[in-house]
mmCIF file of C-alpha atoms and ligand atoms in Angstrom:
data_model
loop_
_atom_site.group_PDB
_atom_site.id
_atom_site.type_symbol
_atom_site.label_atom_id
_atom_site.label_comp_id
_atom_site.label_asym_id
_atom_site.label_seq_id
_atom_site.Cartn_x
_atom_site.Cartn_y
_atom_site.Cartn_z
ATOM 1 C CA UNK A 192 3.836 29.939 -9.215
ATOM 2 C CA UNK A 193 2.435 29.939 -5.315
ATOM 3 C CA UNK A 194 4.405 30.293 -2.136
ATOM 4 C CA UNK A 195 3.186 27.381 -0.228
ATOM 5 C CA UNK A 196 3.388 28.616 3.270
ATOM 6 C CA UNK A 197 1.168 27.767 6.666
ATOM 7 C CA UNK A 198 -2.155 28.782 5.425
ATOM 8 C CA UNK A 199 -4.692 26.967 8.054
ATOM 9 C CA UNK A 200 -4.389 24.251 11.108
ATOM 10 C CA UNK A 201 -5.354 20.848 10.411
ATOM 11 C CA UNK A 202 -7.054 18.806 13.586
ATOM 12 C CA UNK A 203 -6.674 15.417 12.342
ATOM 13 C CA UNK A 204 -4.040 14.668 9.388
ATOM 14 C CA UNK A 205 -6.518 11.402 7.926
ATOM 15 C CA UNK A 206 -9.134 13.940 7.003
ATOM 16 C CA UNK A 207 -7.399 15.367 4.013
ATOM 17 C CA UNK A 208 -7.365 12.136 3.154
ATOM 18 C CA UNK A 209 -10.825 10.729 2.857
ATOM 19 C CA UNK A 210 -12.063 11.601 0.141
ATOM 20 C CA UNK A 211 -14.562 9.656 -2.741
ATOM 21 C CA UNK A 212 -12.615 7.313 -4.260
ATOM 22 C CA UNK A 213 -14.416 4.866 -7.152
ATOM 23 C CA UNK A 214 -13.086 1.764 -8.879
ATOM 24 C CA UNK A 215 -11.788 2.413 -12.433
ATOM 25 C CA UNK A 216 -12.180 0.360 -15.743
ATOM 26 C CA UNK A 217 -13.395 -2.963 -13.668
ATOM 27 C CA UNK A 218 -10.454 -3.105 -11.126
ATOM 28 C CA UNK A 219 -10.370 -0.708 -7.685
ATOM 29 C CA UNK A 220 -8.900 2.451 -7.808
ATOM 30 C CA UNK A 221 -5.283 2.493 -6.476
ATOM 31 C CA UNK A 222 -3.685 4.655 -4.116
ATOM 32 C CA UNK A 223 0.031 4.314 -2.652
ATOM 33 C CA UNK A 224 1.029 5.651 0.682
ATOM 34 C CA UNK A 225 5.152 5.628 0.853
ATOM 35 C CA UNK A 226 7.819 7.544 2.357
ATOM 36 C CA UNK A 227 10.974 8.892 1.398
ATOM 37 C CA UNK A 228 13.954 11.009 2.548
ATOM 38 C CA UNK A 229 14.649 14.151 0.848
ATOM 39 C CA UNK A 230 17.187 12.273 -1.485
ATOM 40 C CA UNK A 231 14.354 10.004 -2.434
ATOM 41 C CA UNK A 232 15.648 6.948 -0.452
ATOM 42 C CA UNK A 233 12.679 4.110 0.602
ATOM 43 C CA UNK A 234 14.697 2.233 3.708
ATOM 44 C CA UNK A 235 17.348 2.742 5.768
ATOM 45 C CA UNK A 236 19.133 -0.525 6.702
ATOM 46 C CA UNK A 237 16.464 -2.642 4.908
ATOM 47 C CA UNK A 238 13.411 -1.161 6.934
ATOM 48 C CA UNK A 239 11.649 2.195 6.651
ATOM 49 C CA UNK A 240 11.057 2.723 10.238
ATOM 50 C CA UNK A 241 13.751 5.323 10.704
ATOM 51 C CA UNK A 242 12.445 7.151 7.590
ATOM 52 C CA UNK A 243 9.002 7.789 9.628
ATOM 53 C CA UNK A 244 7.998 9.894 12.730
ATOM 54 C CA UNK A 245 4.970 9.747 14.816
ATOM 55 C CA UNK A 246 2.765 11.436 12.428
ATOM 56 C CA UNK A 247 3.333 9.444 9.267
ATOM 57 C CA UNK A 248 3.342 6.628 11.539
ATOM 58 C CA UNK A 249 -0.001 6.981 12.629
ATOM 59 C CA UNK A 250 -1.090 8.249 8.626
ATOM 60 C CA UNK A 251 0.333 5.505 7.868
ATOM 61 C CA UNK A 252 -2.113 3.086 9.979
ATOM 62 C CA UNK A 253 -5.142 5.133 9.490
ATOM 63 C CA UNK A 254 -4.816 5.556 5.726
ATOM 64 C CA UNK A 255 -5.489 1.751 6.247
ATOM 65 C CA UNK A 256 -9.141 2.551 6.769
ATOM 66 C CA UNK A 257 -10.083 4.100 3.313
ATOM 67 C CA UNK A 258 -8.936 0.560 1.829
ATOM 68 C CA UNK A 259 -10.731 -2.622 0.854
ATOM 69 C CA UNK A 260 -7.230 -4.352 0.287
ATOM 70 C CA UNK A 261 -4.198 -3.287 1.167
ATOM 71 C CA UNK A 262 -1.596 -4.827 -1.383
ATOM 72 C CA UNK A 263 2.721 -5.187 -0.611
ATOM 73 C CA UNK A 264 5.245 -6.599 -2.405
ATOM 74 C CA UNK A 265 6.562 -9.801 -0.248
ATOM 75 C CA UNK A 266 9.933 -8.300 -0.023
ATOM 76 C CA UNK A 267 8.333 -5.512 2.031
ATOM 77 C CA UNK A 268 6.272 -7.641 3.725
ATOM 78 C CA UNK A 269 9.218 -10.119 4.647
ATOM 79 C CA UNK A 270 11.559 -7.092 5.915
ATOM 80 C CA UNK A 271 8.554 -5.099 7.893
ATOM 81 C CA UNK A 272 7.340 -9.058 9.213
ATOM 82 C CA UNK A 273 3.638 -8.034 8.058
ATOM 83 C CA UNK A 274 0.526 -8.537 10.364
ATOM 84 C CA UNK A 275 -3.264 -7.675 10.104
ATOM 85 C CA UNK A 276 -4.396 -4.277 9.698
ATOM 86 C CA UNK A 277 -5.287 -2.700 13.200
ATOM 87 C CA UNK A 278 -7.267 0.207 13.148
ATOM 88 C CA UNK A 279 -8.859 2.378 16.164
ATOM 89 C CA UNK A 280 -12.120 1.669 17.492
ATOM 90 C CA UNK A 281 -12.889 5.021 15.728
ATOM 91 C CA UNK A 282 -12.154 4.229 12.830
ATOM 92 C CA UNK A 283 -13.301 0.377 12.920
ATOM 93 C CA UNK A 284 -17.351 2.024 13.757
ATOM 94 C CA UNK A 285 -16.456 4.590 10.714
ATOM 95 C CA UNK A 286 -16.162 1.614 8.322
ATOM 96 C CA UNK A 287 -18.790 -0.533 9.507
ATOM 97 C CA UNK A 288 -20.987 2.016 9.417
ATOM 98 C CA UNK A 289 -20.361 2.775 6.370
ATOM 99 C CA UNK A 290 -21.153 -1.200 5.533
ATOM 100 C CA UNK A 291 -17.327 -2.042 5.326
ATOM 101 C CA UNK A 292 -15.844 -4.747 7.100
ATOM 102 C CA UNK A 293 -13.942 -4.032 10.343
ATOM 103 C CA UNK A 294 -10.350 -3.927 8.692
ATOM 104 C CA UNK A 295 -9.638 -5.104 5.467
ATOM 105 C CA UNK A 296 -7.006 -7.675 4.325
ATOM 106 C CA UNK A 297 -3.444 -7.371 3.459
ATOM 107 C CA UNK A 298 -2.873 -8.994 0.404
ATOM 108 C CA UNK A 299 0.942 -9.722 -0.453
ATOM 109 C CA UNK A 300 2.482 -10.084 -3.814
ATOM 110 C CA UNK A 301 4.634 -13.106 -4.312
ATOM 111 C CA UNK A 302 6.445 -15.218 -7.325
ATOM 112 C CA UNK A 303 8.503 -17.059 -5.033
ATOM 113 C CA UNK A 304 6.113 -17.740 -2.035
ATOM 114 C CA UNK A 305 9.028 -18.016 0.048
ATOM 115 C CA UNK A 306 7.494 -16.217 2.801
ATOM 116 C CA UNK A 307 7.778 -16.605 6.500
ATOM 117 C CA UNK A 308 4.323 -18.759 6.936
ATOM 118 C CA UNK A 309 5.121 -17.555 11.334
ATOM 119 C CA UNK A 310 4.784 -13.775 10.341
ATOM 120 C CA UNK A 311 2.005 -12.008 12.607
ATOM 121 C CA UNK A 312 -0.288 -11.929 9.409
ATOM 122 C CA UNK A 313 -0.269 -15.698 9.460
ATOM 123 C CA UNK A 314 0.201 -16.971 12.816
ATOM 124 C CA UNK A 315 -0.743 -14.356 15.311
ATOM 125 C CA UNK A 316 -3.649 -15.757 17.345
ATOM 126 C CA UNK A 317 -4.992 -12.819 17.928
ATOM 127 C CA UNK A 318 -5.682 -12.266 14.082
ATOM 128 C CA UNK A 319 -8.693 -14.858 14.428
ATOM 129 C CA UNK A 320 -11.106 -12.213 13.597
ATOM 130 C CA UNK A 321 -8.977 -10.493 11.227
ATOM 131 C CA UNK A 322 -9.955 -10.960 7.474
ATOM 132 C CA UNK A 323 -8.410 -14.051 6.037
ATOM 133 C CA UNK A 324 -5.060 -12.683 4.222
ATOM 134 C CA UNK A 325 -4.881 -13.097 0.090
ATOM 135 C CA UNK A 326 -1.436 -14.117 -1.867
ATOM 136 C CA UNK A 327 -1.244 -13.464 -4.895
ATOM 137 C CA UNK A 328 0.694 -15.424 -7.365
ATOM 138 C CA UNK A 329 1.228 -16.472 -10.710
ATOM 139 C CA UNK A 330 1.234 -19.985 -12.925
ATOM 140 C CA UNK A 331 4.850 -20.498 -12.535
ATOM 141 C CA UNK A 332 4.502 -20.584 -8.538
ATOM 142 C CA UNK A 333 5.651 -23.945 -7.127
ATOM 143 C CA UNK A 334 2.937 -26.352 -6.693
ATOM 144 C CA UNK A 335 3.737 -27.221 -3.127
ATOM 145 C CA UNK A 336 4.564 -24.008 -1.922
ATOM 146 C CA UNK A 337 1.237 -23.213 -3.558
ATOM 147 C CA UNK A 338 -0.530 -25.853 -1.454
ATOM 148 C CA UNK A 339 0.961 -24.050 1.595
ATOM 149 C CA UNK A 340 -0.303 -20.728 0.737
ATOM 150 C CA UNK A 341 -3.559 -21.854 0.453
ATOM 151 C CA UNK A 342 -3.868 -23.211 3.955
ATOM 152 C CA UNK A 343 -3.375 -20.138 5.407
ATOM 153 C CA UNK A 344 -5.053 -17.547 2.909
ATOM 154 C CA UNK A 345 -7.191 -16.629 -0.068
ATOM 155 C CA UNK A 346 -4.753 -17.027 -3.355
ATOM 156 C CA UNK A 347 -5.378 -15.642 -6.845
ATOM 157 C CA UNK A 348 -2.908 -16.894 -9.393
ATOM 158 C CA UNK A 349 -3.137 -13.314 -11.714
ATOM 159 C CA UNK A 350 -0.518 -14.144 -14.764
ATOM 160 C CA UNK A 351 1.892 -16.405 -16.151
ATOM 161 C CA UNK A 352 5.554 -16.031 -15.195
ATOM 162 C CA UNK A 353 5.005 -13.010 -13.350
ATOM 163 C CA UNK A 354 2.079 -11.480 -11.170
ATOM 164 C CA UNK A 355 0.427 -9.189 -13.979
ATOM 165 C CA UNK A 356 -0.471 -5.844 -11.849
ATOM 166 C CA UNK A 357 -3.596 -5.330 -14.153
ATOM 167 C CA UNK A 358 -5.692 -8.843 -13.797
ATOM 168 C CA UNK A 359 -4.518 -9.068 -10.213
ATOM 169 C CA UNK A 360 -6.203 -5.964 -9.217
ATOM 170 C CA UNK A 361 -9.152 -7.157 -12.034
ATOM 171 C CA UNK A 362 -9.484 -10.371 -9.535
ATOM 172 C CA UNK A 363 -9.413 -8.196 -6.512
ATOM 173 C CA UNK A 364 -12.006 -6.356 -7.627
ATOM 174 C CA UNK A 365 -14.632 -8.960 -8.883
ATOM 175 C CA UNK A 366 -13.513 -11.621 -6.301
ATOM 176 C CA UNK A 367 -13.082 -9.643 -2.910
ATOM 177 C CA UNK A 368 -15.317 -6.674 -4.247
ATOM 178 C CA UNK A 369 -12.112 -4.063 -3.570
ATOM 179 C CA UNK A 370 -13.029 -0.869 -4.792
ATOM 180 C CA UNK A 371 -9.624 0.826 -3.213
ATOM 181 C CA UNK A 372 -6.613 -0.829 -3.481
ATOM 182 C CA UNK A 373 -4.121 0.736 -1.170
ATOM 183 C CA UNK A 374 -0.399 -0.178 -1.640
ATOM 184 C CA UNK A 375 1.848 0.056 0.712
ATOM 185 C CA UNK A 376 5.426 -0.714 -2.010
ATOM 186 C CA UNK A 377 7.967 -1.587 -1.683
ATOM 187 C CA UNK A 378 9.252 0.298 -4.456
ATOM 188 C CA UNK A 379 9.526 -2.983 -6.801
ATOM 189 C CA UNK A 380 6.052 -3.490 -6.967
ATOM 190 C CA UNK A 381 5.131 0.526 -6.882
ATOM 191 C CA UNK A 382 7.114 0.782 -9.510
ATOM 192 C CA UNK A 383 5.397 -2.089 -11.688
ATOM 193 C CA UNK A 384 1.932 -0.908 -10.811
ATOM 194 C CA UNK A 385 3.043 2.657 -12.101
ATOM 195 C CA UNK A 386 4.518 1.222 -15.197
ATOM 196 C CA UNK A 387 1.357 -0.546 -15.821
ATOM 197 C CA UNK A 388 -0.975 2.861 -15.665
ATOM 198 C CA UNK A 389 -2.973 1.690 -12.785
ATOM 199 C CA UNK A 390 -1.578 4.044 -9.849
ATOM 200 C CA UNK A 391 -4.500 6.805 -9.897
ATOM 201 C CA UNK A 392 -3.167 8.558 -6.041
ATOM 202 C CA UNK A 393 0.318 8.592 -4.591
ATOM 203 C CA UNK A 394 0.005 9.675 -0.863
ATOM 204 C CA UNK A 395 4.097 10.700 -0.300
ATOM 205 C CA UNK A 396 5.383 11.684 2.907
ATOM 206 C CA UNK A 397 9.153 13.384 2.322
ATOM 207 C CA UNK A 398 11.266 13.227 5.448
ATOM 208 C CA UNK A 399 13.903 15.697 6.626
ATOM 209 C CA UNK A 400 16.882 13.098 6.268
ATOM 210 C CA UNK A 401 19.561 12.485 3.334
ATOM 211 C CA UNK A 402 20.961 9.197 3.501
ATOM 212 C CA UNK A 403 19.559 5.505 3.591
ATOM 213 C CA UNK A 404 19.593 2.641 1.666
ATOM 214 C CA UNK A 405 19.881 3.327 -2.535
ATOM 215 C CA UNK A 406 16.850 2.274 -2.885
ATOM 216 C CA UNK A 407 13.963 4.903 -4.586
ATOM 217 C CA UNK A 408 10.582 5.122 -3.495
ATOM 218 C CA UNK A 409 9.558 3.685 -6.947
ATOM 219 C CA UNK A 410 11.692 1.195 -9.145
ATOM 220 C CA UNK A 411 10.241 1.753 -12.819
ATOM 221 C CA UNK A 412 10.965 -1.094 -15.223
ATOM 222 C CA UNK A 413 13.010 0.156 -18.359
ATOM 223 C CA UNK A 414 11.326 1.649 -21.120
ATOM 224 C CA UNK A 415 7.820 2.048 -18.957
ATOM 225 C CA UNK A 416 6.334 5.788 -19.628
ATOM 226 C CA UNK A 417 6.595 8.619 -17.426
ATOM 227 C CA UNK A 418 3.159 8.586 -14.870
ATOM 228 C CA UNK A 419 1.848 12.500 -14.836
ATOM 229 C CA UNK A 420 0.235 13.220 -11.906
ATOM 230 C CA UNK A 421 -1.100 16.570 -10.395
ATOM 231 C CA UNK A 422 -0.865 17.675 -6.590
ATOM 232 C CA UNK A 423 -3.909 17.590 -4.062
ATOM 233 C CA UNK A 424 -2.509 18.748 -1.386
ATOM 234 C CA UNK A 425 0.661 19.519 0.800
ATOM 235 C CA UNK A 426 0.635 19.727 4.606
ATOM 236 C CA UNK A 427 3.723 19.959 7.155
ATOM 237 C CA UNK A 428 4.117 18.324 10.591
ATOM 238 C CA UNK A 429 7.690 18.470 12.076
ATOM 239 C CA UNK A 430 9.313 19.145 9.030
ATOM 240 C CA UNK A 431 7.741 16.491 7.328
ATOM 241 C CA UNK A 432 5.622 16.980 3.857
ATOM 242 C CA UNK A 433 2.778 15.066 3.637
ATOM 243 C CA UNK A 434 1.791 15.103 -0.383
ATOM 244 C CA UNK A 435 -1.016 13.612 -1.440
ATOM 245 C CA UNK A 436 -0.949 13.374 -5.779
ATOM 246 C CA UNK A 437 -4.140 12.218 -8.106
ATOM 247 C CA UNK A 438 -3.055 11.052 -11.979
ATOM 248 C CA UNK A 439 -3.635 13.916 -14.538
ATOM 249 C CA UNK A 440 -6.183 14.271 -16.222
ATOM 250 C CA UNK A 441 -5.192 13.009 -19.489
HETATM 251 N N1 LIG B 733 9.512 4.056 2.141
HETATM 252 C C1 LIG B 733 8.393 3.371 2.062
HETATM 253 O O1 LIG B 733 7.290 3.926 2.093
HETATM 254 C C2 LIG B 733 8.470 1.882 1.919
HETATM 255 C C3 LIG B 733 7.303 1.140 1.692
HETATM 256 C C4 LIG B 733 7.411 -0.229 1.559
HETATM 257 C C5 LIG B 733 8.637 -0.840 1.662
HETATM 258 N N2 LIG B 733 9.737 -0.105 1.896
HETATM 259 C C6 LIG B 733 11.061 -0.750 1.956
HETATM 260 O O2 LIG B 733 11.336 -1.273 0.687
HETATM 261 C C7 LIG B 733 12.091 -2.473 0.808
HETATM 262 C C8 LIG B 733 11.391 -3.578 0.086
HETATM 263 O O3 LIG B 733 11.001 -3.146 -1.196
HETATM 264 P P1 LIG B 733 11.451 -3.886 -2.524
HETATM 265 O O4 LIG B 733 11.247 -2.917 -3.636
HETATM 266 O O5 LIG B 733 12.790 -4.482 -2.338
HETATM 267 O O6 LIG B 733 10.432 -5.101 -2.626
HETATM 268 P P2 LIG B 733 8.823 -5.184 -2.683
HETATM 269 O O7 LIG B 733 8.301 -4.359 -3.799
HETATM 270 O O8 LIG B 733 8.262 -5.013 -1.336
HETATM 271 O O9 LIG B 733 8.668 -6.727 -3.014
HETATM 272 C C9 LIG B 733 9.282 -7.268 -4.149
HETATM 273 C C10 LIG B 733 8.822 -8.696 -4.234
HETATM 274 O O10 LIG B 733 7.411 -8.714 -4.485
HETATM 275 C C11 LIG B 733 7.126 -9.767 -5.370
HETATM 276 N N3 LIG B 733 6.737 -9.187 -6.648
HETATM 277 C C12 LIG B 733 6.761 -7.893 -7.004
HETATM 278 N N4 LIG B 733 6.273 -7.757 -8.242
HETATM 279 C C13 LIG B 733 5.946 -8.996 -8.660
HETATM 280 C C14 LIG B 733 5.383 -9.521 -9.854
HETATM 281 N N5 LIG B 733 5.050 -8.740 -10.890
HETATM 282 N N6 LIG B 733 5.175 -10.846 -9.926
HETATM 283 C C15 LIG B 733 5.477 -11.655 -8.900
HETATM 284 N N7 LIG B 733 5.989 -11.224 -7.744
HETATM 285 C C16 LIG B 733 6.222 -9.900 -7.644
HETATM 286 C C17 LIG B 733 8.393 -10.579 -5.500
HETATM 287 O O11 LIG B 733 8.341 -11.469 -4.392
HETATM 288 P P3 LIG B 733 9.079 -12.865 -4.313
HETATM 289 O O12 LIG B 733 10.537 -12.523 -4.135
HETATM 290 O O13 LIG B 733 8.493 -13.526 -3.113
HETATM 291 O O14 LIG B 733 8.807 -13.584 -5.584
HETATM 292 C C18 LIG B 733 9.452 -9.520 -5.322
HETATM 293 O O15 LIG B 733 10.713 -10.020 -4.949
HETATM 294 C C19 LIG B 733 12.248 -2.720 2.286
HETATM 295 O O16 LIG B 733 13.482 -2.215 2.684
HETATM 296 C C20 LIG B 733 11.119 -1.923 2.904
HETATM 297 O O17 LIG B 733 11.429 -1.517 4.212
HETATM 298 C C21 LIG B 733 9.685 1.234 2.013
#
């Protein structure tokens, strides 16, 4: 057992965070940033803003920049009114020097496609020269509202009834070459993607507040298996814990 305790300063928060991450078994490798109060709660009133300070705020944008797709559940995307990824110039010349695009897209998960076709990440003029957002969907997705989807973004229809987490990410790899797939929850989809055995990193800021909605950072499907993880790191900032877990070895 270790006393975690204030052990050395850190300049910029993102750096603990970029680190080599490869794609796994033919889809990217996926990582989850969330936050949650100490009583595990996702939202407060339906949103997580209150939830998040300054620092996880701006985590929260720059983690952005280690992704080739950033995938949400359309309830979160609905609730937080979604728009394109903005990074700092900083970070923008970090990717494309690395050969990256400028930002990458958000891609939102969606059976019923009722989404709000006005939200920033579709209408906002300004997001001309952001990548073209990706739905993704399944079979059973109405035809029309299918027809409207695809006038405003990439779609990938990944399984039958349901969005299978697996061959979605499998399509997101081959088709938009995503070898990190950050998701951003809700706590629906985290939950599924857990369940499934394809979360490899769970980036988890806990907050100094009890309360909020009854809502947990991850909703796990009965029956699905416990996901073992091990810790990477821990750092503070205003009585906030930033943890950053990798899956266990197995
Ligand atoms: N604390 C945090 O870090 C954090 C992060 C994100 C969100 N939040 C909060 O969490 C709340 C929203 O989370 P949530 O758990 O209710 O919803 P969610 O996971 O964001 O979205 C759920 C929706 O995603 C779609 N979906 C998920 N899995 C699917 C599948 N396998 N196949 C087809 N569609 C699928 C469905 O959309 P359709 O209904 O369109 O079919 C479903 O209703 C908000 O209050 C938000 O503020 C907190």
């Amino acid at each position: 057992m270790h006393l975690w305790g204030p052990t050395q300063p850190v300049d910029d928060l993102l750096d603990l965070y970029v680190v080599d991450r490869d794609p796994v078994d033919g889809r990217p490798w996926v990582l989850a940033n969330m936050v949650g109060g100490l009583d595990g709660s996702a939202a407060v009133g339906g949103r997580v803003g209150a939830l998040s300070d300054e620092t996880d705020a701006v985590l929260f944008r720059s983690l952005r920049a280690v992704a080739d797709v950033v995938v949400v559940g359309a309830e979160t995307a609905r609730r937080e009114r979604y728009g394109p990824v903005r990074l700092t110039d900083d970070l923008v010349a970090s990717r494309v020097a690395a050969g990256l695009p400028p930002t990458p897209p958000i891609a939102i998960v969606s059976r019923s496609l009722r989404l709000d076709w006005d939200m920033p990440l579709f209408a906002a003029p300004e997001a001309a020269d952001a990548p073209r957002p990706i739905i993704v969907t399944c079979a059973a997705a109405d035809p029309a509202a299918l027809e409207r989807a695809e006038a405003v973004a990439d779609v990938v229809v990944a399984g039958e009834a349901e969005v299978e987490p697996g061959a979605a990410l499998a399509t997101l790899r081959e088709r938009f070459d995503a070898k990190v797939g950050l998701c951003e929850g809700g706590p629906t989809l985290l939950g599924q993607v857990a369940a499934a055995g394809l979360l490899d990193e769970l980036c988890l800021t806990i907050s100094p507040v009890l309360g909020g909605d009854p809502l947990p950072v991850s909703v796990t499907p009965a029956g699905a298996d416990l996901t073992r993880m091990e810790l990477a790191h821990v750092a503070e900032a205003h009585g906030s814990l930033y943890l950053r877990y990798v899956r266990a070895a197995p």
